[in-house]
Short mmCIF file of C-alpha atoms and ligand atoms in Angstrom, two decimals:
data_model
loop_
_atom_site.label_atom_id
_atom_site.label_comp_id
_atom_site.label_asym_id
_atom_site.label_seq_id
_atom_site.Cartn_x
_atom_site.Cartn_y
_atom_site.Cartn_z
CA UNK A 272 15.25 10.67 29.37
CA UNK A 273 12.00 11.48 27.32
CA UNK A 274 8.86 9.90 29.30
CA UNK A 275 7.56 6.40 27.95
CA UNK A 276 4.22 6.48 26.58
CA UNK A 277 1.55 4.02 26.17
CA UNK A 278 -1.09 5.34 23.28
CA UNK A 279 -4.34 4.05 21.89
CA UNK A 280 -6.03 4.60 18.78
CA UNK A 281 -10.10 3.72 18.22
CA UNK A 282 -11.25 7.09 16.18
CA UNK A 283 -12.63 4.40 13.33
CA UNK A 284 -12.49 0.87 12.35
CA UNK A 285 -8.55 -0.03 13.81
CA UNK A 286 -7.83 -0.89 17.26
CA UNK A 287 -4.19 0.15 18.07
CA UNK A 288 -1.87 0.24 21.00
CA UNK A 289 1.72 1.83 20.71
CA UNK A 290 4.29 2.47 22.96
CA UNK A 291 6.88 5.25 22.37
CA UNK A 292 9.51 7.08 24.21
CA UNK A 293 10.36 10.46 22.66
CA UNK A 294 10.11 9.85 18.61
CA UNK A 295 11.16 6.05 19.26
CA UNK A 296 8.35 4.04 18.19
CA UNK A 297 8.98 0.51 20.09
CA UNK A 298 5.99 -1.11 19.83
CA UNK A 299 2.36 -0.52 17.23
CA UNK A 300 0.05 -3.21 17.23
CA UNK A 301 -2.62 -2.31 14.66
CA UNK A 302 -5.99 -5.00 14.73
CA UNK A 303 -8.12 -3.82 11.48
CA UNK A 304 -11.73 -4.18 11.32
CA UNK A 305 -11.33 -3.90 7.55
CA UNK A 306 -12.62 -7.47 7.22
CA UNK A 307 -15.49 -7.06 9.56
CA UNK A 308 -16.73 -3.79 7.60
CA UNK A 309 -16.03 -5.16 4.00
CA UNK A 310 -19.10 -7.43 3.74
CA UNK A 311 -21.22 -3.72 4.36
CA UNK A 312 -18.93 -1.68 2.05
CA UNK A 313 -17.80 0.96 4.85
CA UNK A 314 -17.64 1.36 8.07
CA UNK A 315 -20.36 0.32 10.59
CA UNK A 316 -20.09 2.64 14.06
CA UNK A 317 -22.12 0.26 16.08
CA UNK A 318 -20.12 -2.86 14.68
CA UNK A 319 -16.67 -0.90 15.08
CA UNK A 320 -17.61 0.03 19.11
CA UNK A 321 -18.69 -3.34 19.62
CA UNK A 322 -15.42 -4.78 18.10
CA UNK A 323 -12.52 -2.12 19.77
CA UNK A 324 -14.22 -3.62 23.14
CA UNK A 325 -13.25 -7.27 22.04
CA UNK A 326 -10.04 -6.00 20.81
CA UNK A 327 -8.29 -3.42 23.12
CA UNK A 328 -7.47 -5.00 25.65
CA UNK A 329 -5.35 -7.61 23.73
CA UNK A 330 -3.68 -5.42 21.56
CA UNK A 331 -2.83 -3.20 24.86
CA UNK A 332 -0.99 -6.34 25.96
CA UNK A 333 0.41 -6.95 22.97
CA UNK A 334 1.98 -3.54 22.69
CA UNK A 335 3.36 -3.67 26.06
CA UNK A 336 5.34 -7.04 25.01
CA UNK A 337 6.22 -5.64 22.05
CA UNK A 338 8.04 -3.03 23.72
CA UNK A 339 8.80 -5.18 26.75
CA UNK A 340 7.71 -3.07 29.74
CA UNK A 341 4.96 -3.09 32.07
CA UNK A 342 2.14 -1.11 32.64
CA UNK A 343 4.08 0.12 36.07
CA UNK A 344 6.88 1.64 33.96
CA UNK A 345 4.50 3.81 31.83
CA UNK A 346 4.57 7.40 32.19
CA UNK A 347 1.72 8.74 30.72
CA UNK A 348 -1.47 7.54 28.95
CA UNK A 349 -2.44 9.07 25.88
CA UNK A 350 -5.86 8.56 23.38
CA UNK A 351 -7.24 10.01 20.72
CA UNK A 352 -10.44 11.88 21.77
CA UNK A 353 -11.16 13.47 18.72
CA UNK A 354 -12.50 13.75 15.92
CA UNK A 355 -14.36 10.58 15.05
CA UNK A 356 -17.42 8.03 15.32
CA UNK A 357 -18.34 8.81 18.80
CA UNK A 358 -18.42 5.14 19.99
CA UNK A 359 -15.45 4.04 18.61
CA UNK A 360 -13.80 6.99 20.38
CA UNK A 361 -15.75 6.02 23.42
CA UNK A 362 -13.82 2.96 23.61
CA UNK A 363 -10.65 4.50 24.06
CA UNK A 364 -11.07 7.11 25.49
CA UNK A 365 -12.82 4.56 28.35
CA UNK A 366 -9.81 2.43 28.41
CA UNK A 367 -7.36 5.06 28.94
CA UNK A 368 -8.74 6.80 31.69
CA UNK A 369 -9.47 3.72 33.74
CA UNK A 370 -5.54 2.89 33.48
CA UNK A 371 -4.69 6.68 34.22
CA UNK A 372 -7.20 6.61 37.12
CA UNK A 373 -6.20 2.99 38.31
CA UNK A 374 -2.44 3.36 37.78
CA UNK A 375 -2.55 7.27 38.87
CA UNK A 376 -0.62 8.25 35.67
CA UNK A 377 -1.78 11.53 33.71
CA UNK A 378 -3.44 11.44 30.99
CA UNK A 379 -3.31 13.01 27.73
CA UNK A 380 -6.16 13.25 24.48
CA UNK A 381 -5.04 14.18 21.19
CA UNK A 382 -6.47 15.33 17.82
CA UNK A 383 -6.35 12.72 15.50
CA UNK A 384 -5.12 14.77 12.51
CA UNK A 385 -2.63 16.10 14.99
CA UNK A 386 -1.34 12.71 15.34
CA UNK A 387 -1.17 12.35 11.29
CA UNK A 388 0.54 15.46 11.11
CA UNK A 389 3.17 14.18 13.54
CA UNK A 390 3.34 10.92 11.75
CA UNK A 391 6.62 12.00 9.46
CA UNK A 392 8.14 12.89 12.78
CA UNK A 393 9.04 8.98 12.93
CA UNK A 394 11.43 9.64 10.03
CA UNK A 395 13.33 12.92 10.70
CA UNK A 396 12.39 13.49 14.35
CA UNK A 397 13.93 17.34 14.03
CA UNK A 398 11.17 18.41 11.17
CA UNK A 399 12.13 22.04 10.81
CA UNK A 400 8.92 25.32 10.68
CA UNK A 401 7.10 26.49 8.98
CA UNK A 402 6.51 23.15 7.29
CA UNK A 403 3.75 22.43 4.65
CA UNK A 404 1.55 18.74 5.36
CA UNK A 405 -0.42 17.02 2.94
CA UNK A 406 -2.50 15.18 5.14
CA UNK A 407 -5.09 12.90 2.70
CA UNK A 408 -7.09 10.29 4.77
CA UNK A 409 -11.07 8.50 4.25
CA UNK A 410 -12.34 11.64 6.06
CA UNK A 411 -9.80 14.80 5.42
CA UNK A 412 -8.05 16.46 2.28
CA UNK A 413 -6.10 19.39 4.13
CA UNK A 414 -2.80 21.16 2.86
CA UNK A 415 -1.75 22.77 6.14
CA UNK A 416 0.68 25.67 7.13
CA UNK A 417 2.71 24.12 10.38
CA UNK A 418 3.96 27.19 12.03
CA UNK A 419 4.71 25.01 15.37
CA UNK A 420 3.17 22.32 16.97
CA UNK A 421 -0.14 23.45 17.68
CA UNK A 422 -0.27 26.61 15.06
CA UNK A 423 -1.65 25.31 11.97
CA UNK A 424 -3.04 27.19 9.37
CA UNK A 425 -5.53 25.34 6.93
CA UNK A 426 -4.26 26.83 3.12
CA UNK A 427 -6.45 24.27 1.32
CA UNK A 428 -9.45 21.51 1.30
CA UNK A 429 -11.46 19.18 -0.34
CA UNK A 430 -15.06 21.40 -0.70
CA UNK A 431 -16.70 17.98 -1.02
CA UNK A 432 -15.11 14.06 -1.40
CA UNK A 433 -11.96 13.79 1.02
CA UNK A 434 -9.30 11.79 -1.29
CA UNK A 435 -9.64 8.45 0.30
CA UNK A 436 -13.49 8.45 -0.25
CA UNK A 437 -12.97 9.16 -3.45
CA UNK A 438 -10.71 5.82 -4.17
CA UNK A 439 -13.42 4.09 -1.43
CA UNK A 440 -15.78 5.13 -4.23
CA UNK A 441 -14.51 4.55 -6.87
CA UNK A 442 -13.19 0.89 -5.92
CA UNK A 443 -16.72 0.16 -5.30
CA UNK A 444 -18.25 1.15 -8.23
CA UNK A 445 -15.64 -0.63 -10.34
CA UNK A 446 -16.55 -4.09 -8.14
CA UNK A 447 -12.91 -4.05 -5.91
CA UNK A 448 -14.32 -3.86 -2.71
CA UNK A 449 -13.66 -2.06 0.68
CA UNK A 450 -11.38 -0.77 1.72
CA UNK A 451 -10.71 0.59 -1.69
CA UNK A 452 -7.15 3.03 -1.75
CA UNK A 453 -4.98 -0.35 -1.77
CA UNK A 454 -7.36 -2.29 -3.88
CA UNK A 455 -7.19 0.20 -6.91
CA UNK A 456 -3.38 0.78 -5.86
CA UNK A 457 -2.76 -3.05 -6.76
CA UNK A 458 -5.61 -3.46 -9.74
CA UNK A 459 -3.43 -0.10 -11.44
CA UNK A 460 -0.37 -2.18 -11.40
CA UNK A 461 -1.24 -3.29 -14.95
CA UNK A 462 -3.29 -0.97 -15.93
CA UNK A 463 -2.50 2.28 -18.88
CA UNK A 464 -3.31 5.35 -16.61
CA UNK A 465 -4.18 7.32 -19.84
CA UNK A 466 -7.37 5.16 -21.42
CA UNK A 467 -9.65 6.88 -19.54
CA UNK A 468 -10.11 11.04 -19.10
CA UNK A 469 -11.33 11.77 -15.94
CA UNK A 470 -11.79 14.95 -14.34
CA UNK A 471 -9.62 16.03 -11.23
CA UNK A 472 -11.76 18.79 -10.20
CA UNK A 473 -11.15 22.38 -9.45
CA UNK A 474 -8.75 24.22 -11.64
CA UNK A 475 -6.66 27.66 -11.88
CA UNK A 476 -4.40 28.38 -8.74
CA UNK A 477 -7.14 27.24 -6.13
CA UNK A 478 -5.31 25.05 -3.41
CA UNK A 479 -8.52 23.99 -2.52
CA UNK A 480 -9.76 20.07 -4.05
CA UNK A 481 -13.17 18.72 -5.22
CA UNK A 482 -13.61 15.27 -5.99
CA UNK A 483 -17.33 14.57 -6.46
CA UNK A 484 -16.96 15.11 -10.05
CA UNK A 485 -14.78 12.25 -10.53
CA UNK A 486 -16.87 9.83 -8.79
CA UNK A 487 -19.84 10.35 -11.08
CA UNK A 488 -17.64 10.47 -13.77
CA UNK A 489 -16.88 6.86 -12.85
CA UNK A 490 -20.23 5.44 -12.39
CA UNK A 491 -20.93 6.96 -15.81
CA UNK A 492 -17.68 5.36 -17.16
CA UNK A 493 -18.86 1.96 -16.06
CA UNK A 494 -22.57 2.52 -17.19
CA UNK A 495 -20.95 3.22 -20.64
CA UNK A 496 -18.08 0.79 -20.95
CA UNK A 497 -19.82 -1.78 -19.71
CA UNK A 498 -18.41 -5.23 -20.02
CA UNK A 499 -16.21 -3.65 -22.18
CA UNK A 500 -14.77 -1.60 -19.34
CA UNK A 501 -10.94 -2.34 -18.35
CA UNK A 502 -10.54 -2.42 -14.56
CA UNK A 503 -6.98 -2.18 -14.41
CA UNK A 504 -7.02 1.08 -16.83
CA UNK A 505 -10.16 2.31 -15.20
CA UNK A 506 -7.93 2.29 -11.88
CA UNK A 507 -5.28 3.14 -13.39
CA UNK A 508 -6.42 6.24 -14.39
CA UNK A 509 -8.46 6.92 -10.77
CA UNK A 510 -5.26 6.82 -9.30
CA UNK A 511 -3.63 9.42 -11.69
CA UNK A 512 -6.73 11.46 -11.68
CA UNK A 513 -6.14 11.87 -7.90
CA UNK A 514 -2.61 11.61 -7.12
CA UNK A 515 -1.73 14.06 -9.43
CA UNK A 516 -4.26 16.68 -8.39
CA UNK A 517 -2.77 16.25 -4.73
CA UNK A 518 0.90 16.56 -5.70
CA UNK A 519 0.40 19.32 -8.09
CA UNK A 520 -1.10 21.67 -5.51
CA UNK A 521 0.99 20.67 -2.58
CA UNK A 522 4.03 21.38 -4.12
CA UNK A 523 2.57 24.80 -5.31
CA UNK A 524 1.10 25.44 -2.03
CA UNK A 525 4.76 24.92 -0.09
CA UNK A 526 6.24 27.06 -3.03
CA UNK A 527 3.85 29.84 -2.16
CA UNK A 528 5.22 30.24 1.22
CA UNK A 529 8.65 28.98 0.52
CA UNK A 530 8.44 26.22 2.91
CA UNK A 531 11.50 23.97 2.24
CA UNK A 532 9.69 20.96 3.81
CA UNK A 533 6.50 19.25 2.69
CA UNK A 534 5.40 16.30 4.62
CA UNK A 535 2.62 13.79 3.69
CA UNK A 536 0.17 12.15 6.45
CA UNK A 537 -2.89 10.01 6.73
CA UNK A 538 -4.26 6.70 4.51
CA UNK A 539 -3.73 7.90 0.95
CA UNK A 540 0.20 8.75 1.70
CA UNK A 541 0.29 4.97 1.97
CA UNK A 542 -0.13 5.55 -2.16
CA UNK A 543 2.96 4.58 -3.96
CA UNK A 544 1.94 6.54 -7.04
CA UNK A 545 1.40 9.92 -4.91
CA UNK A 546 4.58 9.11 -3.32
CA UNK A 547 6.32 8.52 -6.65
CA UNK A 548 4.86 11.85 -8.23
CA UNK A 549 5.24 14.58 -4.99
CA UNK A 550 8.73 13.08 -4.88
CA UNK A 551 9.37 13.93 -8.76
CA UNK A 552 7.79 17.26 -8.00
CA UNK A 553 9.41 18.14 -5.04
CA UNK A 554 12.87 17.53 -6.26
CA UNK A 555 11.75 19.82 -9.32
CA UNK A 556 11.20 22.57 -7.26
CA UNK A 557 13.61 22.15 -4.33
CA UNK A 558 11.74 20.90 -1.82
CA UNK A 559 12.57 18.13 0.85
CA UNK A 560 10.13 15.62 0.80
CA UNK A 561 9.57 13.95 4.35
CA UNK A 562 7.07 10.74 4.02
CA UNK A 563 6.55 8.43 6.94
CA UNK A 564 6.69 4.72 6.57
CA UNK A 565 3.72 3.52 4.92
CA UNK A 566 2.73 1.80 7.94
CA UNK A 567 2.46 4.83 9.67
CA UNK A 568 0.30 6.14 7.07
CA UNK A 569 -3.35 4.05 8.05
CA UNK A 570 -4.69 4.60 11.79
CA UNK A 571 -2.17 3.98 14.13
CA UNK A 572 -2.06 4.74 17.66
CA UNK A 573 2.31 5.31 17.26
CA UNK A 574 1.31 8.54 15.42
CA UNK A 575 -1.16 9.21 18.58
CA UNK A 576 2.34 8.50 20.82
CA UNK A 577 4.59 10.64 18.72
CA UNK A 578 1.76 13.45 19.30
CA UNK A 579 1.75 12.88 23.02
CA UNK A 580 5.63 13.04 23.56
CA UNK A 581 5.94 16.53 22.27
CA UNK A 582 2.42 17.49 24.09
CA UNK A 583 3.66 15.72 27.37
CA UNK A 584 7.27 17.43 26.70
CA UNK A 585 5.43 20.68 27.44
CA UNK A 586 3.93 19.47 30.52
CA UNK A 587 0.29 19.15 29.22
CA UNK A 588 -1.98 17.15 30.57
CA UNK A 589 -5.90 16.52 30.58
CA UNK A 590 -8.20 15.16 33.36
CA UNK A 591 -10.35 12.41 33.81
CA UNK A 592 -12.90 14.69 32.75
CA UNK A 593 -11.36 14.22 28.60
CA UNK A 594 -14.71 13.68 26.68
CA UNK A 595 -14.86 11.56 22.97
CA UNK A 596 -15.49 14.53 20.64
CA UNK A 597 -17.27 13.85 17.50
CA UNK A 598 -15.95 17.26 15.53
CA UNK A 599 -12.79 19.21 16.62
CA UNK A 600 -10.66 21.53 14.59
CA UNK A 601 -7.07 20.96 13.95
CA UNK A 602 -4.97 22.34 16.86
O1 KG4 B 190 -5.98 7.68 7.75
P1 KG4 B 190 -6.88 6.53 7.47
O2 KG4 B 190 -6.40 5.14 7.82
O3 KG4 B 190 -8.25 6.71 8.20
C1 KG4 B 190 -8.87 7.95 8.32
O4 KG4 B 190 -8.50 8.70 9.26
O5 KG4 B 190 -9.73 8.21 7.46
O6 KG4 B 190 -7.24 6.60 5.92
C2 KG4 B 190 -8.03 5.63 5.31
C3 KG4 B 190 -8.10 5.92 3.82
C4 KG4 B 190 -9.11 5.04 3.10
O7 KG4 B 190 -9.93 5.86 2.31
C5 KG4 B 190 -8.22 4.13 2.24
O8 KG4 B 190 -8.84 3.71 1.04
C6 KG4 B 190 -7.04 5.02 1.97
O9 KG4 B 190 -6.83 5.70 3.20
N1 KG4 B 190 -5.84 4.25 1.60
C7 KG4 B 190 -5.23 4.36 0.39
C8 KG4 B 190 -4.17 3.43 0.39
N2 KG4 B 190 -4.15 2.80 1.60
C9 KG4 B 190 -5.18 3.32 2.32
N3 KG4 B 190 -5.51 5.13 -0.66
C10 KG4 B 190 -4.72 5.01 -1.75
N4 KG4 B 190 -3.70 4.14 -1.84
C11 KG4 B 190 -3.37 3.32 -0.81
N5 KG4 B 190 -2.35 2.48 -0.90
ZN1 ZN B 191 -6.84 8.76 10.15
#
């Protein structure tokens, strides 16, 4: 039987605690800071280290009922270590090796992105290779070659915005508050996605993304519109401007290397409207889609678990010498 794994997740501004055993996810308990952050308009480091203290330990507990087993019947700890604020990280990373030191369980860090790239794993747990991820989060746009576990190839990035920053941005400057992905997601429900031109950056067969252009293109929209300026069409046509840059050159990008998978990971795959347009595009070309479920989209520490089981599969394991890394590269 695959080993049962306890996870965390602290890398930014949600505490989360998942237990998994192989690719079965039976427990995530996600606590969001989102409220804490939103009277700033981003995230605070020092505010989101001081608040994964008051939260871990609850939402460790809460996990563990979820998935009704005890902390004796864990096989392995695992945390992500890296890449993020260093105190948030801190807090994990803390927690995890006290319980693998205390319990005398090994221990395990993994890459954040890794655990967004394992993410779609929760939804066809035998994701065949060379697969092509679209992983589009707050702090990465990345179209990656996934050769294997662990052999990644970067074919394209963002040179400046990452895709969620650029709908945090943009929800700001058109007065919708933080965190902004969902809140232009919901104010383009009614909105025409066509009243406004807005640029989506880099063109030609580049499968790399720049979104700094559209960001200024907004405050100067709103500068120039005014009270006059639709909100709804205005975010309307944010989303467009960036969903459809994304699925364009994802679906070109698995074309150029006929991968017959393309997965999506991290916050913005939560978007129903990038959903809705790689799946259209996708089918056009003949490529399987595989999306996870959107709640598996935002920071989550079941992603982290799914990582862990095919890392702890292969008999790795770190020490009680795993450090809270700042900057990492994808593995
Ligand atoms: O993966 P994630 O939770 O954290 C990072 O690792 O960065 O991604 C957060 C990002 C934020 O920029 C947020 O605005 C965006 O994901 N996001 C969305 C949606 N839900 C979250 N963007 C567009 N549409 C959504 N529904
Ligand atoms: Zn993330």
């Amino acid at each position: 039987m695959d080993a049962l794994i306890l996870a965390l997740e602290t890398s930014c501004d949600e505490t989360s605690a998942a237990v998994v055993r192989g690719t079965t996810i039976l427990s995530n308990v996600v606590s969001s800071q989102a409220a804490l952050h939103a009277k700033w308009g981003g995230v605070v480091p020092e505010a989101a280290a001081r608040a994964h203290v008051e939260a871990i330990l609850p939402v460790i507990s809460e996990a563990l009922t979820g998935a009704s087993c005890s902390l004796a019947e864990v096989d392995a700890i695992a945390v992500t270590n890296r890449p993020g604020l260093v105190g948030a990280l801190s807090v994990g990373v803390t927690a995890a090796k006290a319980l693998a030191f205390s319990l005398d369980k090994p221990l395990l860090g993994i890459h954040h992105l890794e655990g967004h790239l394992m993410s779609p794993l929760a939804t066809d747990p035998s994701l065949p290779f060379p697969h092509l991820c679209l992983i589009v989060s707050g702090g990465h746009t990345e179209l990656v070659r996934v050769d294997a576990w662990g052999q990644t190839t970067i074919l394209g990035q963002t040179i400046d915005d990452a895709a969620g920053e650029a709908f945090d941005k943009s929800a700001r400057l058109l007065g919708l508050g933080y965190p902004g992905g969902f809140a232009i997601q919901e104010a383009a429900k009614t909105g025409d996605p066509a009243r406004y031109k807005l640029p989506k950056g880099l063109s030609g067969d580049t499968l790399n993304f720049s979104f700094s252009g559209l960001k200024t293109a907004v405050l100067r929209l709103v500068e120039k519109e005014g009270e006059n300026l639709s909100v709804a069409d205005a975010a309307a046509s944010v989303q467009e401007a960036i969903a459809s840059v994304l699925a364009e050159r994802a679906v070109r990008a698995a074309e150029a290397f006929g991968a017959e998978v393309l997965t999506l990971a991290g916050g913005v795959a939560a978007n129903a409207r990038l959903r809705e347009l790689l799946n259209r595009e996708s089918n056009q070309a003949g490529i399987r889609l595989v999306t996870p479920p959107v709640e598996l989209c935002t920071d989550n520490a079941a992603m982290i678990g799914l990582a862990a089981a095919v890392r702890f599969g292969r008999g790795e394991r770190d020490d009680l010498s795993l450090e809270a890394l700042p900057n990492a590269p994808l593995p």
